[in-house]
Short mmCIF file of N, CA and C in Angstrom, two decimals:
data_model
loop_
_atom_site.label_atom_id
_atom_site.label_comp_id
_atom_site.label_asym_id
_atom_site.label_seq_id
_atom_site.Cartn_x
_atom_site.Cartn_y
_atom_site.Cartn_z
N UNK A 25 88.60 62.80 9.84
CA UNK A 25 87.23 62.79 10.34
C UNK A 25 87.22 62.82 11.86
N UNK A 26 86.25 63.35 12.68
CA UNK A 26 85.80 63.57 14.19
C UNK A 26 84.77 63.14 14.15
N UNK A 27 84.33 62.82 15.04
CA UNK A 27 83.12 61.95 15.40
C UNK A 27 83.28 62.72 17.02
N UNK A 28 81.61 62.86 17.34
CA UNK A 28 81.47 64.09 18.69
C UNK A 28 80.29 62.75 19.33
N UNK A 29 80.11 62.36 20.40
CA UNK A 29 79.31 61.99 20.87
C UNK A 29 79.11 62.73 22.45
N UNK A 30 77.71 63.06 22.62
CA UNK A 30 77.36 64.03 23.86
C UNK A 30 76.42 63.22 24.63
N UNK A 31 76.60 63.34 25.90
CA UNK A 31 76.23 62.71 27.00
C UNK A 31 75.64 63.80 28.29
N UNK A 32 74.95 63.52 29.10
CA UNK A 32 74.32 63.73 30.23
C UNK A 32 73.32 64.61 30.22
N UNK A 33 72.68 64.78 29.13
CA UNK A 33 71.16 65.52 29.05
C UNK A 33 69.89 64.79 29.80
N UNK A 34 68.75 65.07 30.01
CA UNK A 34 67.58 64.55 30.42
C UNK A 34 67.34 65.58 31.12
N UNK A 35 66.53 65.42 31.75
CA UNK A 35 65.02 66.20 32.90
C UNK A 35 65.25 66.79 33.59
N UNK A 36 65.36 68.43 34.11
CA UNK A 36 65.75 68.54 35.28
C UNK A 36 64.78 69.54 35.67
N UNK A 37 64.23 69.87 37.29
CA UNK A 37 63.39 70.77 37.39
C UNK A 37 63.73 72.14 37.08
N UNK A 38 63.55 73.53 36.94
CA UNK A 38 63.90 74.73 37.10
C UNK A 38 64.84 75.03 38.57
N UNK A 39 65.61 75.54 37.77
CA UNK A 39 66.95 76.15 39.38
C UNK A 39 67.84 74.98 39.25
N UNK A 40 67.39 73.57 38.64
CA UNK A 40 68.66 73.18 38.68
C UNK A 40 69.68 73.40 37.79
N UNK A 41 70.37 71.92 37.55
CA UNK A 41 72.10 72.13 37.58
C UNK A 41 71.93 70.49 36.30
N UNK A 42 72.73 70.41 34.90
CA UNK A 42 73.15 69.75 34.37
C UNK A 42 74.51 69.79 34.02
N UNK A 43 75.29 68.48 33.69
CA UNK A 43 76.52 68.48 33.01
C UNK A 43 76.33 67.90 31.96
N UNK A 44 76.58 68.20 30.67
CA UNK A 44 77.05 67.55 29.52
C UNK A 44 78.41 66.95 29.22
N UNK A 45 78.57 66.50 28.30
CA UNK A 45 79.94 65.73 27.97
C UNK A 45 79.82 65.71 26.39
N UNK A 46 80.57 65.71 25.66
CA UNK A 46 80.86 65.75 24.21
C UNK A 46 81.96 65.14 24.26
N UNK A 47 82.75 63.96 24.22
CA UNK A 47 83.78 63.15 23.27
C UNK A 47 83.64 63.00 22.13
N UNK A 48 85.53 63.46 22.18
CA UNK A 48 85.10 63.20 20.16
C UNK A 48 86.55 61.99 19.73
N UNK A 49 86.55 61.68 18.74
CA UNK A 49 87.28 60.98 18.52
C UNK A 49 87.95 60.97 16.77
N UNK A 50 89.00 60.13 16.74
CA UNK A 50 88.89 60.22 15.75
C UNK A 50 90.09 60.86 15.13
N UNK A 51 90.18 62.28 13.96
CA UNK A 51 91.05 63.24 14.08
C UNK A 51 91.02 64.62 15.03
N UNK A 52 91.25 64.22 16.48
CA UNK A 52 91.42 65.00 17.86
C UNK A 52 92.83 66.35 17.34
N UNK A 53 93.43 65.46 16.73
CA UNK A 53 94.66 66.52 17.37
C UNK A 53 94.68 67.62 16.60
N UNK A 54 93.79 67.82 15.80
CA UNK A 54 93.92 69.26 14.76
C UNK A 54 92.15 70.65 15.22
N UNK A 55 91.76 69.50 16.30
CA UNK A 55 90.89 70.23 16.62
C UNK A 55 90.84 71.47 17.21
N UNK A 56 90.60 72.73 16.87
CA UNK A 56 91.08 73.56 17.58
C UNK A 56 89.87 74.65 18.05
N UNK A 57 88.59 74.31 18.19
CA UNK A 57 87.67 75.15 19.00
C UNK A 57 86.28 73.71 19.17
N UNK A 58 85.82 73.93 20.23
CA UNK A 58 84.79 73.14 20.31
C UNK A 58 83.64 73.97 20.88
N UNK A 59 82.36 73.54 20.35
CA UNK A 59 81.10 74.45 20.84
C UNK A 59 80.16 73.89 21.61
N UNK A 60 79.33 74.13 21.82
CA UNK A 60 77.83 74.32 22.23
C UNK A 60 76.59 75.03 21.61
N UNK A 61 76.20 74.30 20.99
CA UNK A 61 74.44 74.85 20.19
C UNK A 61 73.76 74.53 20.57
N UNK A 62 72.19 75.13 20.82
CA UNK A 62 70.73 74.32 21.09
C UNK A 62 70.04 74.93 20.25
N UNK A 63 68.96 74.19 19.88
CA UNK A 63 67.91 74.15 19.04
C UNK A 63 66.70 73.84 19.67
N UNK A 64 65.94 75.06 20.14
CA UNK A 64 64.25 74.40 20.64
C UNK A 64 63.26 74.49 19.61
N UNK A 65 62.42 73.77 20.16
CA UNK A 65 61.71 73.32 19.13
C UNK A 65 60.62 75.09 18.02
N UNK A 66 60.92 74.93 17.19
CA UNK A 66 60.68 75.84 15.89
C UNK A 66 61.12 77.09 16.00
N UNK A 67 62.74 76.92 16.72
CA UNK A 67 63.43 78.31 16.18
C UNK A 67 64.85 77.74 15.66
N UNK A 68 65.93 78.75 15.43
CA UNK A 68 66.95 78.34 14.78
C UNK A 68 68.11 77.91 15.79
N UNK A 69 68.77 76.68 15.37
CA UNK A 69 70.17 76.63 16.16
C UNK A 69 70.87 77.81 16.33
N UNK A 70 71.31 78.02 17.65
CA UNK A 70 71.98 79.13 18.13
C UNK A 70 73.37 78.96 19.27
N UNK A 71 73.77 79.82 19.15
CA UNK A 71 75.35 79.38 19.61
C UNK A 71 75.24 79.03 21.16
N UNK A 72 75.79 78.68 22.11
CA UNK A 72 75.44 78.64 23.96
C UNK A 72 77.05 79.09 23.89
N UNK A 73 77.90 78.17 23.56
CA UNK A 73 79.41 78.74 24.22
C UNK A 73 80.31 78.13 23.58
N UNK A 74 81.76 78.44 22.86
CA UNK A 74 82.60 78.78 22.54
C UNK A 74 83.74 78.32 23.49
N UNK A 75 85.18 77.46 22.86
CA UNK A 75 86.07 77.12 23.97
C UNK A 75 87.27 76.90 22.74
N UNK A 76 88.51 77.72 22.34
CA UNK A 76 89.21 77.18 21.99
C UNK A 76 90.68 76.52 22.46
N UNK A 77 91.61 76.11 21.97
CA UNK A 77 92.45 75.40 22.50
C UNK A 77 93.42 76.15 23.39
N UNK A 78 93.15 77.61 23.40
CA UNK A 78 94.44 78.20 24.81
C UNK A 78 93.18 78.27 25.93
N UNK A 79 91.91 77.66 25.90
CA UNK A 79 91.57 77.93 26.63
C UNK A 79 90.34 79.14 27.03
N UNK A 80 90.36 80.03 25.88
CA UNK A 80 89.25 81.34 25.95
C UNK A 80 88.22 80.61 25.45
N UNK A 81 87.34 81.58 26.13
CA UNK A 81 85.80 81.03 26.04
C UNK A 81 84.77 82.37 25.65
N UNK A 82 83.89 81.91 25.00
CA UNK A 82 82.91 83.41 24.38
C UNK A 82 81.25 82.32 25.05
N UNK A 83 80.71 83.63 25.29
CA UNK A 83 79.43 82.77 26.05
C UNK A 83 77.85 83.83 25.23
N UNK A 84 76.66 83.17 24.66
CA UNK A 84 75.50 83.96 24.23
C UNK A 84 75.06 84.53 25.60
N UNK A 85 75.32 85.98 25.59
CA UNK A 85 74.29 86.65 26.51
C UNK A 85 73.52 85.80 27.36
N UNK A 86 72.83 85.27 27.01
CA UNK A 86 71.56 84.50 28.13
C UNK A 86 72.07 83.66 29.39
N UNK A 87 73.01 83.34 28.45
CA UNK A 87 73.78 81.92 28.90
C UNK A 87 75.07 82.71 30.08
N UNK A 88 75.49 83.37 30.08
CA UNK A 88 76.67 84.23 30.99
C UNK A 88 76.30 84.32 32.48
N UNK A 89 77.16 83.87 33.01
CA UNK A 89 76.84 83.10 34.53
C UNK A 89 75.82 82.28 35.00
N UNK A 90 75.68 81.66 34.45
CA UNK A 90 74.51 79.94 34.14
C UNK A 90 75.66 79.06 33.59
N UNK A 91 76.07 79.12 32.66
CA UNK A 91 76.61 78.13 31.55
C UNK A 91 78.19 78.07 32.13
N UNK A 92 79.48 77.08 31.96
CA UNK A 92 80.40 76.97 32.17
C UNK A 92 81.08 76.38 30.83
N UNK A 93 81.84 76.60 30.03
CA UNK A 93 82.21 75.61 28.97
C UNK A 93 83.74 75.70 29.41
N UNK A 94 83.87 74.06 29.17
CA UNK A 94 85.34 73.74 29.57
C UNK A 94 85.91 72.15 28.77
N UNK A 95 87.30 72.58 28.85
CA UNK A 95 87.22 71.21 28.09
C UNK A 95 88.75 70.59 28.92
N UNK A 96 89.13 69.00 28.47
CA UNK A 96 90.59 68.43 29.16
C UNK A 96 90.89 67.66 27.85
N UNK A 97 91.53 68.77 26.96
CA UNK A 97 92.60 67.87 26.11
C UNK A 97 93.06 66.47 25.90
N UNK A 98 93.48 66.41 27.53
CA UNK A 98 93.79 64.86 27.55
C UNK A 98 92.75 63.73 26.91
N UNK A 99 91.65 64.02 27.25
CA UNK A 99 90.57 63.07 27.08
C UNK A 99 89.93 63.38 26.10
N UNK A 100 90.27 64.76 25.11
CA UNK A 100 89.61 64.94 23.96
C UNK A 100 87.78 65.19 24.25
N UNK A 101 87.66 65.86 25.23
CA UNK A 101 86.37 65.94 25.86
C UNK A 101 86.08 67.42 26.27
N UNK A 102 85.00 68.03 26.10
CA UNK A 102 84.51 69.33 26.40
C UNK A 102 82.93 68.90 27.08
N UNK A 103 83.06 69.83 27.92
CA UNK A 103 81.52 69.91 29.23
C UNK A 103 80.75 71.01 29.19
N UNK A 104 79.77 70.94 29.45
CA UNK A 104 79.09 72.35 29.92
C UNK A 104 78.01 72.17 31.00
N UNK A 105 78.78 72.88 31.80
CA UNK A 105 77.81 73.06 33.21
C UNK A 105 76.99 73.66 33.22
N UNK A 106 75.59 73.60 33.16
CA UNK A 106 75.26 74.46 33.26
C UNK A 106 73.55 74.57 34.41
N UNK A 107 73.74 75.46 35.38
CA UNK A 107 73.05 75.97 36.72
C UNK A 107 72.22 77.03 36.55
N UNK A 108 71.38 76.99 37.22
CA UNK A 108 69.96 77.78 37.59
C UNK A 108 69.10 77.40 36.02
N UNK A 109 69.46 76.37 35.58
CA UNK A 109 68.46 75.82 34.39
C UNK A 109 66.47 76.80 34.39
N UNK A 110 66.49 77.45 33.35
CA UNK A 110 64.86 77.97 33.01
C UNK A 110 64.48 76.84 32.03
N UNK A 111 62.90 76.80 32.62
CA UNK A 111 62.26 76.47 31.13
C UNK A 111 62.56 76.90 29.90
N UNK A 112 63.05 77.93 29.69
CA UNK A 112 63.37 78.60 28.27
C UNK A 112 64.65 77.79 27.54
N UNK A 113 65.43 77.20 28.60
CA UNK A 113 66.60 76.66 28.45
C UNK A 113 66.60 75.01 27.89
N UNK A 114 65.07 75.19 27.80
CA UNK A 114 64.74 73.29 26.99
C UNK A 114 64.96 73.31 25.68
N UNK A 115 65.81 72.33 25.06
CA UNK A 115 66.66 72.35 23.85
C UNK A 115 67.00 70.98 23.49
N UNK A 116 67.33 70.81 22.30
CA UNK A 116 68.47 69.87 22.06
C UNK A 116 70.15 70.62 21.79
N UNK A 117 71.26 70.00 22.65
CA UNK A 117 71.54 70.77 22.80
C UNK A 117 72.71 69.85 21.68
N UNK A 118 73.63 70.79 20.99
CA UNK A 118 74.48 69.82 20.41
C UNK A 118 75.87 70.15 20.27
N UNK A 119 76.96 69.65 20.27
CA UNK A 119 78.48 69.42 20.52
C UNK A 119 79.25 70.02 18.94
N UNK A 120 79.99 70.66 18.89
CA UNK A 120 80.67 70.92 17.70
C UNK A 120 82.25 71.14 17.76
N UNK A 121 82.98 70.91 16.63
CA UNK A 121 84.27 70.64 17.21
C UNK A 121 84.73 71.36 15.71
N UNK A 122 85.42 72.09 15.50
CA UNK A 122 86.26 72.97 14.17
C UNK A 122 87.75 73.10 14.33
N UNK A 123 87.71 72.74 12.66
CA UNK A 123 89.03 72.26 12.47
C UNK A 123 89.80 73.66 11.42
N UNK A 124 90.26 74.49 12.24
CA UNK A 124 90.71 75.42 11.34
C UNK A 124 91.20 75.14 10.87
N UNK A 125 92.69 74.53 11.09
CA UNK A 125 93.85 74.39 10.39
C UNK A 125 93.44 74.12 8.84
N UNK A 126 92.53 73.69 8.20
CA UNK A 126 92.18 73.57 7.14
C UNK A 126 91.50 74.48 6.38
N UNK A 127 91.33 74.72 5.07
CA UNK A 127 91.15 75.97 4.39
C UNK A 127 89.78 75.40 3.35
N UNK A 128 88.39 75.44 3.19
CA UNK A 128 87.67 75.64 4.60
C UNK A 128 87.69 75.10 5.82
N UNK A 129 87.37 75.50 6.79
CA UNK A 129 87.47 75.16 8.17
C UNK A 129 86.65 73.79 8.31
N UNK A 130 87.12 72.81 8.56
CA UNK A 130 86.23 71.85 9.03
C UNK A 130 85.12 71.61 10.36
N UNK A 131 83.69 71.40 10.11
CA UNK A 131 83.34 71.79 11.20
C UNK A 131 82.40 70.09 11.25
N UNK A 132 82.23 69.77 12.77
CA UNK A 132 81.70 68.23 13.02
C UNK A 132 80.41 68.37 14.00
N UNK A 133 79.34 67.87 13.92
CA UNK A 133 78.44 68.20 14.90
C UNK A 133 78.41 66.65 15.45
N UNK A 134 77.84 66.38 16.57
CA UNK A 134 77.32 65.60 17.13
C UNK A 134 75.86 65.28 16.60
N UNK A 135 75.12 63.94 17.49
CA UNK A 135 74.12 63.68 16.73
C UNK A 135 72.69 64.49 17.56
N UNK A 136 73.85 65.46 19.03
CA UNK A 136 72.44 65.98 19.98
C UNK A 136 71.93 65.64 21.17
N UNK A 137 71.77 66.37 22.06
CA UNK A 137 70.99 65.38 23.34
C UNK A 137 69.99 66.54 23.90
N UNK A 138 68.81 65.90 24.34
CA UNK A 138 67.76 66.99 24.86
C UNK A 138 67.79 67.20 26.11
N UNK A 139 67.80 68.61 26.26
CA UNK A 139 67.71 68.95 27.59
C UNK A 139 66.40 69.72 27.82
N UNK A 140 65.49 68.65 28.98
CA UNK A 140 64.08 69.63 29.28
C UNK A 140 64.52 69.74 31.03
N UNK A 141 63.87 71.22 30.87
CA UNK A 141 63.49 71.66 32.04
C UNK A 141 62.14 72.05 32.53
N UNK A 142 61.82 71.47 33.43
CA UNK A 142 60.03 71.59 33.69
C UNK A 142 60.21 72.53 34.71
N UNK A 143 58.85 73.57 35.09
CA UNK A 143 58.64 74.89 36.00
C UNK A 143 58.28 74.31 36.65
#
């Protein structure tokens, strides 16, 4: 089992700049891609960014030079930076961590954190 807890969402005006945090814990060492989803309010969860363990990263269109996804092994922790924040970009945003090595793939969400941006 993984357990994802995400940190540093809240308020920020338009043009700015947030960091998130996702720790996970737990069974870390078989983890081998961690994500980024948001969900605004009455459309569908959708992907933000992609990070697996050598390091490559896949980013949604919107999100490509705004968004940063990165993670430090050591600490079992993945971030996402993410700059020039739009209103459009208000979400809950949530942490995911997949466990290929297993046949189905195991996949863990977090419980979420909201990110508003006011114009």
């Amino acid at each position: 089992q993984v357990q994802l807890v995400e940190s540093g969402g809240g308020l920020v005006q338009a043009g700015g700049s947030l960091r998130l945090s996702c720790a996970a814990s737990g069974d870390t060492f078989s983890i081998n891609v961690f994500g980024w989803y948001r969900q605004a309010p009455g459309k569908q969860r959708e992907l933000v960014a992609v990070i697996n363990n050598g390091g490559s990263t896949n980013y949604a269109d919107s999100m490509k030079g705004r968004f940063t996804i990165s993670r430090d092994n050591a600490k079992n922790t993945v971030y996402l930076q993410m700059n020039s924040l739009k209103p459009e970009d208000t979400a809950v945003y949530y942490c995911n961590a997949v466990q290929t090595d297993f046949f189905p793939p195991r996949s863990y969400w977090g419980q979420g954190i909201q990110v508003t941006v006011s114009s």
